[in-house]
């Protein structure tokens, strides 16, 4: 019997201070006599802990960049209770034993929950399906070849059908590799002025169009990762209007940064898909507002400082900021989105994408909770990151609305 | 030394021309005249950079450019050290930052940087804290080449004001084209960039003073200077060209094409030339060619750049 009581918290939209008590990993009830450990929520707003549908935790094999301990601690600090980890590690997560080992190791850490995604194809090479049924049994919650693109459309089609029969969603990094070619940033006037190889918006739109035709043909569920262009979003909007079973995610960095950032020649801003134009960012925000975009994801993609200090051709793709997702969104888009919609995009929405029960604050629900101080303002100091990637595009920026407490399964995973 | 206000703030680096006012650039070209006079003397050496150490850091091969810079620095009495590394050896281990920090620990006063990645010279400036001259970074910029082109044109016509310069070739991959497209309009010239559509990114039309055309006759018509760019033969592998013959047949700067230009037009090439591919031999060796003059002027222009960046700074 483990109990925990959080006092002095508000439910979203309410002014009244309440307390919640958890017992054995579930919410026992509201405003009960305190029992077990008692934590003061200091007037913060409580919500179901966030769900990250797309993060790179780099274990196994790339633990100089991140590992389960640092990545899940960073996630908890960002208010996340659950992280879906991408399988493009070394080796690739394409066998049931690795899935089990990752889950077991993560459980021992007492941080955010790990829910691994597994590769759709062996070695993520896009040619032979991985053992999806066995991977599902081992605990894989999603199948994806993220990090690679699914160039063989027939194999993707087969994977979608097989995964669909297993009740698991497939997600895709939608870029046509031949159109993307050696692009390191968005193709446009900025890339041409900088003399850097461009990745055209058409690479994403063309691949989304192809994949939507496969969805239409098969009726199988598809989730499109990190949409970055207005055009691809428009294709998804039209597909949803047709009733196709497609969902998509957008990353805060594609809302907040544009290709202009590359004028610094700083590989901090090198990410795949690339930072696009302001018009694209505006369209993505409109998609969040009108519901075309289903959920938020950070695509937390840590690398070592030395790797990101390389030149723009050599440096790897990725930005890591799972600790900043809520403050960034609340500071910049809180008014436009409103708290309810923003919380939905980070909790219920990813759960729906993954086919999970929608998290609630009701008695009996899992005691995965975040307490947010919506007024707190703090300067971003990457040296304090729990992630191993202690650098950030937003270093020195003052953000508002920080997680102060993250509880996972009734245990404290982060206390700010 | 405080620069007269008409020149604008003195830039610390020559990475591209973003921080350089037209007045400052004109002063730099004027000063190259003085340097050319030094090069005509029996003893071609002045003490301007005595006691300073210039490092040529070449992460990509270019013997000609390195020799030109090293001679320029030596003729001004600088000590010169050369660092050469293939980009591949960097990717094997030591980062650009580590390399630069090691070189800076040797008390280098200024860098001349050539690198295959656009923006690498900016990174060297950031990591070293020392003045950096960009000797070519990826497709991005090759400012001293553009300066020596401008200088050579000016030598011919007295000024760039109102002139038209046609640049023909693989614009997409050319730092020379980008630097000239940035510099020449600042000095009053119009630039026409020309090449096959696959090698002519439409987005470059956003640059001020620059127009694009895929028709070489249109590019050359009425031009005062015609520059042919080196065609990298590996572009064939990238699928940009059907064949070298196809390119030569339609885009070679030939005698016939040159007749469309102004009567006194001059011909430029940044070297090294693929004779009879991007430029016919009769034009390369003809009386309108200023290709060897460019090479000569390169040294004077580089001396002037070193002087501007290094002399009179505390």
XYZ file of N, CA and C in Angstrom, chain B residues 51-275:
675
model
N 55.677 40.229 -37.593
C 55.342 39.780 -36.244
C 53.985 39.103 -36.138
N 53.212 39.111 -37.209
C 51.907 38.443 -37.166
C 51.996 37.074 -37.842
N 51.189 36.152 -37.348
C 51.175 34.808 -37.919
C 49.816 34.534 -38.555
N 49.862 34.208 -39.832
C 48.644 33.894 -40.571
C 48.623 32.396 -40.823
N 47.509 31.769 -40.524
C 47.381 30.325 -40.765
C 46.430 30.097 -41.927
N 46.923 29.388 -42.941
C 46.010 28.945 -43.990
C 45.517 27.563 -43.594
N 44.238 27.498 -43.276
C 43.646 26.227 -42.833
C 42.767 25.703 -43.958
N 43.264 24.723 -44.669
C 42.563 24.212 -45.855
C 42.037 22.812 -45.595
N 40.736 22.724 -45.458
C 40.067 21.449 -45.228
C 39.599 20.845 -46.552
N 40.016 21.482 -47.610
C 39.689 21.037 -48.955
C 40.866 21.480 -49.799
N 41.262 20.659 -50.751
C 42.435 20.980 -51.552
C 42.220 22.192 -52.438
N 43.199 23.072 -52.468
C 43.209 24.126 -53.473
C 44.582 24.739 -53.455
N 45.474 24.170 -54.239
C 46.853 24.631 -54.223
C 46.951 26.083 -54.664
N 46.224 26.430 -55.736
C 46.355 27.792 -56.285
C 45.940 28.850 -55.269
N 44.770 28.666 -54.676
C 44.283 29.682 -53.748
C 45.212 29.772 -52.546
N 45.684 28.622 -52.082
C 46.559 28.645 -50.908
C 47.861 29.367 -51.232
N 48.441 29.069 -52.397
C 49.684 29.724 -52.792
C 49.479 31.225 -52.899
N 48.377 31.627 -53.478
C 48.093 33.046 -53.638
C 48.017 33.747 -52.279
N 47.321 33.133 -51.335
C 47.214 33.726 -50.001
C 48.562 33.719 -49.281
N 49.285 32.625 -49.412
C 50.552 32.532 -48.676
C 51.563 33.540 -49.207
N 51.589 33.698 -50.535
C 52.486 34.711 -51.092
C 52.056 36.101 -50.654
N 50.748 36.336 -50.666
C 50.244 37.655 -50.252
C 50.680 37.961 -48.819
N 50.545 36.970 -47.943
C 50.913 37.189 -46.537
C 52.424 37.363 -46.384
N 53.189 36.553 -47.111
C 54.659 36.633 -46.990
C 55.194 37.938 -47.549
N 54.578 38.415 -48.613
C 55.058 39.676 -49.203
C 54.796 40.840 -48.253
N 53.939 40.603 -47.267
C 53.706 41.641 -46.259
C 54.403 41.272 -44.954
N 55.339 40.329 -45.043
C 56.226 39.963 -43.933
C 55.535 39.218 -42.788
N 54.367 38.653 -43.039
C 53.744 37.807 -42.013
C 54.446 36.457 -41.981
N 54.390 35.810 -40.814
C 54.773 34.394 -40.767
C 53.543 33.598 -41.191
N 53.781 32.544 -41.964
C 52.653 31.776 -42.495
C 52.794 30.319 -42.095
N 51.729 29.784 -41.528
C 51.703 28.337 -41.291
C 50.534 27.751 -42.067
N 50.731 26.544 -42.551
C 49.695 25.906 -43.352
C 49.168 24.701 -42.615
N 47.865 24.610 -42.571
C 47.237 23.407 -42.038
C 46.362 22.860 -43.139
N 46.602 21.599 -43.469
C 45.796 20.983 -44.523
C 45.225 19.677 -44.009
N 43.948 19.505 -44.161
C 43.309 18.251 -43.763
C 42.181 17.970 -44.718
N 42.071 16.741 -45.141
C 40.901 16.368 -45.923
C 39.708 16.424 -44.990
N 38.567 16.758 -45.533
C 37.355 16.770 -44.712
C 37.133 15.390 -44.103
N 37.610 14.366 -44.806
C 37.393 13.003 -44.325
C 38.128 12.752 -43.017
N 39.324 13.316 -42.890
C 40.075 13.050 -41.661
C 39.382 13.711 -40.475
N 38.662 14.811 -40.756
C 37.911 15.441 -39.677
C 36.761 14.555 -39.229
N 36.056 13.998 -40.221
C 34.890 13.203 -39.858
C 35.307 11.951 -39.106
N 36.581 11.592 -39.207
C 37.053 10.416 -38.465
C 37.187 10.689 -36.979
N 37.359 11.930 -36.620
C 37.552 12.153 -35.200
C 37.497 13.610 -34.808
N 38.616 14.276 -34.872
C 38.706 15.615 -34.319
C 37.678 16.543 -34.963
N 37.002 17.294 -34.120
C 36.001 18.211 -34.636
C 36.673 19.474 -35.146
N 35.939 20.209 -35.963
C 36.432 21.486 -36.464
C 36.803 22.392 -35.295
N 35.968 22.366 -34.276
C 36.227 23.214 -33.116
C 37.549 22.858 -32.438
N 37.774 21.556 -32.241
C 39.027 21.133 -31.612
C 40.225 21.550 -32.455
N 40.121 21.345 -33.764
C 41.223 21.703 -34.654
C 41.539 23.186 -34.525
N 40.504 24.001 -34.559
C 40.700 25.454 -34.511
C 41.269 25.865 -33.158
N 40.795 25.239 -32.099
C 41.304 25.616 -30.784
C 42.781 25.256 -30.630
N 43.169 24.132 -31.214
C 44.586 23.752 -31.168
C 45.428 24.764 -31.936
N 44.972 25.114 -33.140
C 45.734 26.078 -33.942
C 45.818 27.426 -33.229
N 44.730 27.823 -32.599
C 44.717 29.112 -31.908
C 45.686 29.098 -30.726
N 45.843 27.929 -30.125
C 46.788 27.810 -29.020
C 48.231 28.006 -29.490
N 48.465 27.826 -30.795
C 49.806 28.117 -31.342
C 50.018 29.616 -31.563
N 49.075 30.433 -31.128
C 49.165 31.896 -31.263
C 49.061 32.351 -32.709
N 48.107 31.819 -33.398
C 47.811 32.294 -34.749
C 47.042 33.606 -34.628
N 47.365 34.581 -35.498
C 46.692 35.883 -35.426
C 45.513 36.005 -36.375
N 45.528 35.223 -37.439
C 44.417 35.300 -38.394
C 44.363 33.998 -39.188
N 43.158 33.699 -39.671
C 42.961 32.466 -40.434
C 42.502 32.765 -41.851
N 43.013 31.939 -42.755
C 42.479 31.892 -44.115
C 41.891 30.486 -44.243
N 40.592 30.395 -44.447
C 39.920 29.093 -44.331
C 39.270 28.670 -45.635
N 39.567 27.451 -46.027
C 38.866 26.808 -47.153
C 38.237 25.540 -46.584
N 36.947 25.325 -46.864
C 36.247 24.175 -46.277
C 35.115 23.738 -47.200
N 34.844 22.442 -47.267
C 33.769 21.990 -48.169
C 32.357 22.322 -47.698
N 32.190 22.744 -46.445
C 30.829 22.990 -45.951
C 30.536 24.490 -45.911
N 29.394 24.860 -46.452
C 28.944 26.253 -46.342
C 28.844 26.621 -44.872
N 29.377 27.797 -44.530
C 29.261 28.259 -43.147
C 30.447 27.890 -42.279
N 31.349 27.035 -42.764
C 32.460 26.591 -41.913
C 33.368 27.760 -41.522
N 33.537 28.723 -42.430
C 34.380 29.876 -42.082
C 33.759 30.675 -40.936
N 32.421 30.738 -40.922
C 31.735 31.407 -39.807
C 32.022 30.674 -38.494
N 32.041 29.352 -38.568
C 32.305 28.572 -37.354
C 33.737 28.796 -36.878
N 34.689 28.870 -37.815
C 36.081 29.118 -37.417
C 36.177 30.487 -36.741
N 35.467 31.466 -37.260
C 35.469 32.794 -36.646
C 34.931 32.708 -35.212
N 33.860 31.932 -35.058
C 33.248 31.813 -33.729
C 34.179 31.077 -32.763
N 34.800 30.001 -33.240
C 35.596 29.159 -32.334
C 36.973 29.755 -32.042
N 37.528 30.542 -32.997
C 38.897 31.030 -32.798
C 38.919 32.412 -32.155
N 37.891 33.208 -32.405
C 37.913 34.581 -31.926
C 38.893 35.461 -32.691
N 39.494 34.929 -33.750
C 40.484 35.681 -34.537
C 39.884 36.107 -35.877
N 40.475 37.115 -36.511
C 39.999 37.487 -37.851
C 40.104 36.301 -38.816
N 39.063 36.120 -39.606
C 39.014 35.004 -40.555
C 38.731 35.538 -41.947
N 39.528 35.070 -42.907
C 39.255 35.343 -44.314
C 38.745 34.048 -44.926
N 37.579 34.133 -45.498
C 36.975 32.964 -46.116
C 37.607 32.756 -47.487
N 38.287 31.636 -47.649
C 38.897 31.321 -48.938
C 38.048 30.307 -49.691
N 36.757 30.263 -49.353
C 35.844 29.350 -50.042
C 35.234 28.367 -49.077
N 33.914 28.515 -48.823
C 33.228 27.555 -47.941
C 32.035 26.953 -48.679
N 32.175 25.703 -49.031
C 31.090 24.995 -49.710
C 30.632 25.754 -50.939
N 29.313 25.862 -51.054
C 28.742 26.605 -52.174
C 28.518 28.058 -51.785
N 28.898 28.408 -50.581
C 28.444 29.647 -49.982
C 29.136 30.902 -50.509
N 30.437 30.976 -50.332
C 31.113 32.236 -50.638
C 32.589 32.009 -50.930
N 33.127 32.859 -51.764
C 34.560 32.900 -52.038
C 34.874 34.378 -52.271
N 34.829 35.148 -51.178
C 34.834 36.604 -51.341
C 36.084 37.171 -51.992
N 37.271 36.599 -51.739
C 38.452 37.212 -52.378
C 38.449 36.951 -53.880
N 37.833 35.853 -54.302
C 37.705 35.628 -55.745
C 36.805 36.709 -56.358
N 35.675 36.981 -55.697
C 34.774 38.011 -56.216
C 35.467 39.374 -56.211
N 36.263 39.642 -55.175
C 36.979 40.927 -55.122
C 37.985 41.050 -56.258
N 38.668 39.947 -56.547
C 39.652 40.051 -57.630
C 38.944 40.128 -58.976
N 37.774 39.546 -59.082
C 36.981 39.709 -60.304
C 36.558 41.172 -60.454
N 36.034 41.722 -59.362
C 35.594 43.130 -59.394
C 36.776 44.037 -59.721
N 37.912 43.741 -59.114
C 39.106 44.555 -59.329
C 39.534 44.499 -60.796
N 39.485 43.313 -61.377
C 39.907 43.134 -62.773
C 38.953 43.868 -63.712
N 37.669 43.820 -63.412
C 36.689 44.539 -64.241
C 36.908 46.050 -64.106
N 37.129 46.481 -62.874
C 37.320 47.904 -62.626
C 38.574 48.434 -63.326
N 39.608 47.599 -63.332
C 40.855 47.963 -64.005
C 40.581 48.285 -65.481
N 39.631 47.552 -66.046
C 39.323 47.688 -67.462
C 38.440 48.904 -67.732
N 37.438 49.077 -66.863
C 36.396 50.064 -67.160
C 36.419 51.268 -66.218
N 37.324 51.271 -65.246
C 37.432 52.408 -64.336
C 36.489 52.349 -63.159
N 35.326 51.735 -63.378
C 34.317 51.647 -62.320
C 33.354 50.515 -62.677
N 32.641 50.021 -61.679
C 31.643 48.988 -61.977
C 30.248 49.562 -62.174
N 30.133 50.837 -61.866
C 28.841 51.492 -61.921
C 28.207 51.330 -63.305
N 27.017 50.771 -63.353
C 26.274 50.669 -64.612
C 26.715 49.540 -65.527
N 27.685 48.746 -65.097
C 28.134 47.637 -65.957
C 27.228 46.417 -65.791
N 27.290 45.536 -66.779
C 26.558 44.276 -66.710
C 27.559 43.129 -66.779
N 27.424 42.206 -65.847
C 28.339 41.067 -65.790
C 27.522 39.777 -65.931
N 27.884 38.969 -66.920
C 27.208 37.685 -67.127
C 28.070 36.570 -66.545
N 27.459 35.711 -65.756
C 28.179 34.567 -65.175
C 27.481 33.311 -65.677
N 28.227 32.472 -66.352
C 27.618 31.337 -67.038
C 28.218 30.030 -66.533
N 27.354 29.102 -66.159
C 27.854 27.775 -65.779
C 27.007 27.123 -64.701
N 27.692 26.356 -63.851
C 27.015 25.624 -62.764
C 26.809 26.587 -61.595
N 25.764 27.371 -61.708
C 25.495 28.382 -60.680
C 25.161 27.708 -59.347
N 24.399 26.617 -59.423
C 23.905 25.955 -58.209
C 25.027 25.648 -57.224
N 26.121 25.111 -57.732
C 27.167 24.656 -56.828
C 28.302 25.671 -56.685
N 28.106 26.890 -57.181
C 29.237 27.820 -57.274
C 29.262 28.885 -56.189
N 30.295 28.842 -55.372
C 30.508 29.916 -54.394
C 30.997 31.182 -55.090
N 31.673 31.000 -56.227
C 32.149 32.174 -56.965
C 30.951 32.974 -57.481
N 29.971 32.261 -58.013
C 28.775 32.954 -58.512
C 28.061 33.656 -57.362
N 27.904 32.960 -56.219
C 27.183 33.581 -55.101
C 27.911 34.817 -54.578
N 29.248 34.731 -54.479
C 29.972 35.893 -53.958
C 29.924 37.061 -54.934
N 30.031 36.779 -56.229
C 29.931 37.865 -57.200
C 28.523 38.460 -57.218
N 27.527 37.597 -57.048
C 26.148 38.094 -57.033
C 25.896 38.966 -55.808
N 26.678 38.756 -54.764
C 26.537 39.583 -53.566
C 27.349 40.884 -53.707
N 28.551 40.750 -54.274
C 29.467 41.899 -54.311
C 29.165 42.894 -55.431
N 29.034 42.406 -56.649
C 29.006 43.322 -57.798
C 27.848 44.311 -57.735
N 26.625 43.884 -57.326
C 25.558 44.888 -57.195
C 25.866 45.951 -56.135
N 26.617 45.585 -55.097
C 26.993 46.594 -54.101
C 27.860 47.676 -54.729
N 28.570 47.310 -55.788
C 29.469 48.255 -56.444
C 28.820 48.870 -57.678
N 27.530 48.619 -57.865
C 26.802 49.312 -58.929
C 26.601 48.524 -60.211
N 27.045 47.278 -60.244
C 26.896 46.490 -61.471
C 25.642 45.621 -61.397
N 25.152 45.214 -62.567
C 24.061 44.243 -62.641
C 24.660 42.878 -62.935
N 24.095 41.853 -62.352
C 24.619 40.497 -62.544
C 23.547 39.637 -63.199
N 23.933 38.949 -64.241
C 23.044 37.957 -64.853
C 23.651 36.574 -64.627
N 22.908 35.735 -63.967
C 23.362 34.368 -63.739
C 22.712 33.477 -64.784
N 23.513 32.622 -65.390
C 23.006 31.819 -66.497
C 23.554 30.401 -66.435
N 22.681 29.457 -66.683
C 23.112 28.065 -66.758
C 21.930 27.211 -67.136
N 22.159 25.920 -67.359
C 21.028 25.024 -67.595
C 20.094 25.048 -66.373
N 18.805 24.886 -66.595
C 17.825 25.025 -65.508
C 18.154 24.145 -64.309
N 18.754 22.985 -64.559
C 19.071 22.087 -63.449
C 20.170 22.645 -62.549
N 20.937 23.585 -63.076
C 22.060 24.145 -62.317
C 21.839 25.616 -61.983
N 20.594 26.076 -62.106
C 20.272 27.492 -61.895
C 19.079 27.586 -60.941
N 19.315 27.594 -59.625
C 18.186 27.599 -58.678
C 17.374 28.890 -58.781
N 16.085 28.743 -59.018
C 15.217 29.902 -59.218
C 15.218 30.818 -57.998
N 15.451 30.245 -56.812
C 15.394 31.048 -55.598
C 16.493 32.104 -55.530
N 17.524 31.985 -56.380
C 18.582 33.006 -56.374
C 18.087 34.334 -56.935
N 16.947 34.313 -57.621
C 16.401 35.561 -58.169
C 16.026 36.532 -57.059
N 15.944 36.031 -55.820
C 15.611 36.910 -54.689
C 16.763 37.864 -54.355
N 17.968 37.597 -54.845
C 19.104 38.469 -54.521
C 18.968 39.810 -55.247
N 19.261 40.918 -54.565
C 19.129 42.222 -55.206
C 20.142 42.414 -56.335
N 19.686 43.014 -57.432
C 20.594 43.320 -58.548
C 20.936 42.121 -59.408
N 20.225 41.014 -59.209
C 20.567 39.770 -59.899
C 19.375 39.307 -60.727
N 19.635 38.930 -61.977
C 18.585 38.290 -62.773
C 19.090 36.932 -63.241
N 18.154 36.053 -63.550
C 18.492 34.703 -63.978
C 17.992 34.481 -65.400
N 18.750 33.733 -66.150
C 18.264 33.301 -67.458
C 18.928 31.978 -67.813
N 18.186 31.162 -68.536
C 18.784 29.913 -69.020
C 19.331 30.084 -70.436
N 19.167 31.284 -70.997
C 19.599 31.517 -72.376
C 20.915 32.291 -72.379
N 22.010 31.657 -72.782
C 23.309 32.333 -72.712
C 23.389 33.578 -73.585
N 22.684 33.579 -74.706
C 22.730 34.780 -75.549
C 22.087 35.967 -74.825
N 20.977 35.677 -74.175
C 20.314 36.740 -73.421
C 21.226 37.231 -72.280
N 21.938 36.283 -71.663
C 22.819 36.655 -70.550
C 23.952 37.566 -71.022
N 24.476 37.264 -72.198
C 25.692 37.925 -72.668
C 25.392 39.243 -73.381
N 24.176 39.354 -73.913
C 23.839 40.517 -74.732
C 24.121 41.827 -73.989
N 25.034 42.613 -74.556
C 25.349 43.917 -73.964
C 26.180 43.852 -72.697
N 26.680 42.667 -72.342
C 27.463 42.543 -71.107
C 28.866 43.119 -71.295
N 29.411 43.642 -70.208
C 30.769 44.179 -70.232
C 31.801 43.155 -69.788
N 31.345 42.178 -69.050
C 32.252 41.102 -68.638
C 31.471 39.792 -68.689
N 32.134 38.760 -69.170
C 31.508 37.442 -69.276
C 32.397 36.467 -68.516
N 31.813 35.849 -67.497
C 32.583 34.908 -66.696
C 32.060 33.493 -66.925
N 32.971 32.600 -67.288
C 32.609 31.182 -67.394
C 33.040 30.503 -66.098
N 32.171 29.664 -65.548
C 32.514 28.938 -64.316
C 33.041 27.561 -64.656
N 33.882 27.069 -63.770
C 34.382 25.713 -63.952
C 33.234 24.722 -63.790
N 33.119 23.801 -64.717
C 32.106 22.754 -64.603
C 32.736 21.540 -63.914
N 32.226 21.238 -62.733
C 32.744 20.061 -62.023
C 32.196 18.819 -62.716
N 33.098 17.971 -63.179
C 32.618 16.868 -64.016
C 31.796 15.851 -63.235
N 31.924 15.877 -61.886
C 31.111 14.938 -61.107
C 29.623 15.307 -61.133
N 29.291 16.495 -61.661
C 27.869 16.854 -61.767
C 27.126 15.886 -62.675
N 27.874 15.246 -63.558
C 27.264 14.233 -64.424
C 26.621 13.156 -63.574
N 27.345 12.738 -62.526
C 26.850 11.658 -61.678
C 25.603 12.093 -60.921
N 25.504 13.364 -60.596
C 24.342 13.860 -59.873
C 23.098 13.972 -60.737
N 23.234 13.699 -62.027
C 22.070 13.733 -62.903
C 21.708 15.126 -63.376
N 22.586 16.093 -63.112
C 22.247 17.464 -63.491
C 22.418 17.715 -64.989
N 23.255 16.886 -65.624
C 23.553 17.093 -67.037
C 23.406 15.798 -67.809
N 22.886 15.930 -69.032
C 22.759 14.739 -69.872
C 24.129 14.267 -70.328
N 24.970 15.211 -70.714
C 26.338 14.867 -71.121
C 27.163 16.136 -71.135
N 28.467 15.985 -71.119
C 29.339 17.144 -71.211
C 29.204 17.799 -72.577
N 28.988 16.971 -73.591
C 28.812 17.498 -74.943
C 27.577 18.399 -75.002
N 26.483 17.915 -74.383
C 25.248 18.706 -74.328
C 25.519 20.066 -73.683
N 26.303 20.044 -72.609
C 26.624 21.293 -71.930
C 27.451 22.209 -72.837
N 28.523 21.643 -73.402
C 29.426 22.462 -74.230
C 28.682 23.042 -75.433
N 27.804 22.247 -76.020
C 27.082 22.707 -77.213
C 26.195 23.908 -76.910
N 25.673 23.973 -75.701
C 24.659 25.005 -75.420
C 25.136 26.096 -74.482
N 26.179 25.841 -73.696
C 26.567 26.837 -72.685
C 28.026 27.253 -72.732
N 28.787 26.714 -73.664
C 30.194 27.103 -73.734
C 30.326 28.592 -74.103
N 31.219 29.266 -73.415
C 31.546 30.639 -73.804
C 32.511 30.545 -74.981
N 31.963 30.825 -76.154
C 32.710 30.662 -77.412
C 32.828 32.026 -78.077
N 33.606 32.064 -79.146
C 33.746 33.300 -79.901
C 32.400 33.802 -80.387
N 31.566 32.881 -80.852
C 30.254 33.282 -81.384
C 29.401 33.901 -80.279
N 29.427 33.284 -79.128
C 28.621 33.825 -78.018
C 29.141 35.200 -77.608
N 30.451 35.310 -77.559
C 31.075 36.548 -77.101
C 30.732 37.722 -78.009
N 30.451 37.451 -79.268
C 30.109 38.536 -80.189
C 28.789 39.211 -79.791
N 27.984 38.554 -78.983
C 26.732 39.164 -78.503
C 27.005 40.214 -77.421
N 28.201 40.167 -76.826
C 28.512 41.075 -75.712
C 28.895 42.459 -76.223
N 29.107 43.410 -75.307
C 29.641 44.726 -75.666
C 30.949 44.555 -76.421
N 31.242 45.545 -77.230
C 32.448 45.436 -78.069
C 33.712 45.210 -77.230
N 33.878 45.951 -76.182
C 35.112 45.824 -75.399
C 35.002 44.858 -74.237
N 34.065 43.931 -74.297
C 33.826 43.048 -73.150
C 35.055 42.201 -72.845
N 35.228 41.898 -71.569
C 36.341 41.031 -71.181
C 35.802 39.682 -70.702
N 36.692 38.696 -70.745
C 36.325 37.330 -70.368
C 37.099 36.933 -69.114
N 36.351 36.369 -68.165
C 36.946 35.960 -66.889
C 36.667 34.484 -66.637
N 37.528 33.880 -65.831
C 37.318 32.488 -65.391
C 38.049 32.320 -64.067
N 37.375 31.745 -63.065
C 38.036 31.630 -61.754
C 39.112 30.546 -61.703
N 39.204 29.716 -62.738
C 40.220 28.669 -62.767
C 39.934 27.569 -61.759
N 40.496 26.404 -61.937
C 41.193 25.985 -63.152
C 40.199 25.682 -64.286
N 40.639 25.954 -65.495
C 39.747 25.827 -66.654
C 39.642 24.390 -67.161
N 38.442 24.031 -67.607
C 38.295 22.870 -68.490
C 38.234 23.438 -69.902
N 39.370 23.450 -70.545
C 39.398 24.062 -71.882
C 38.434 23.340 -72.812
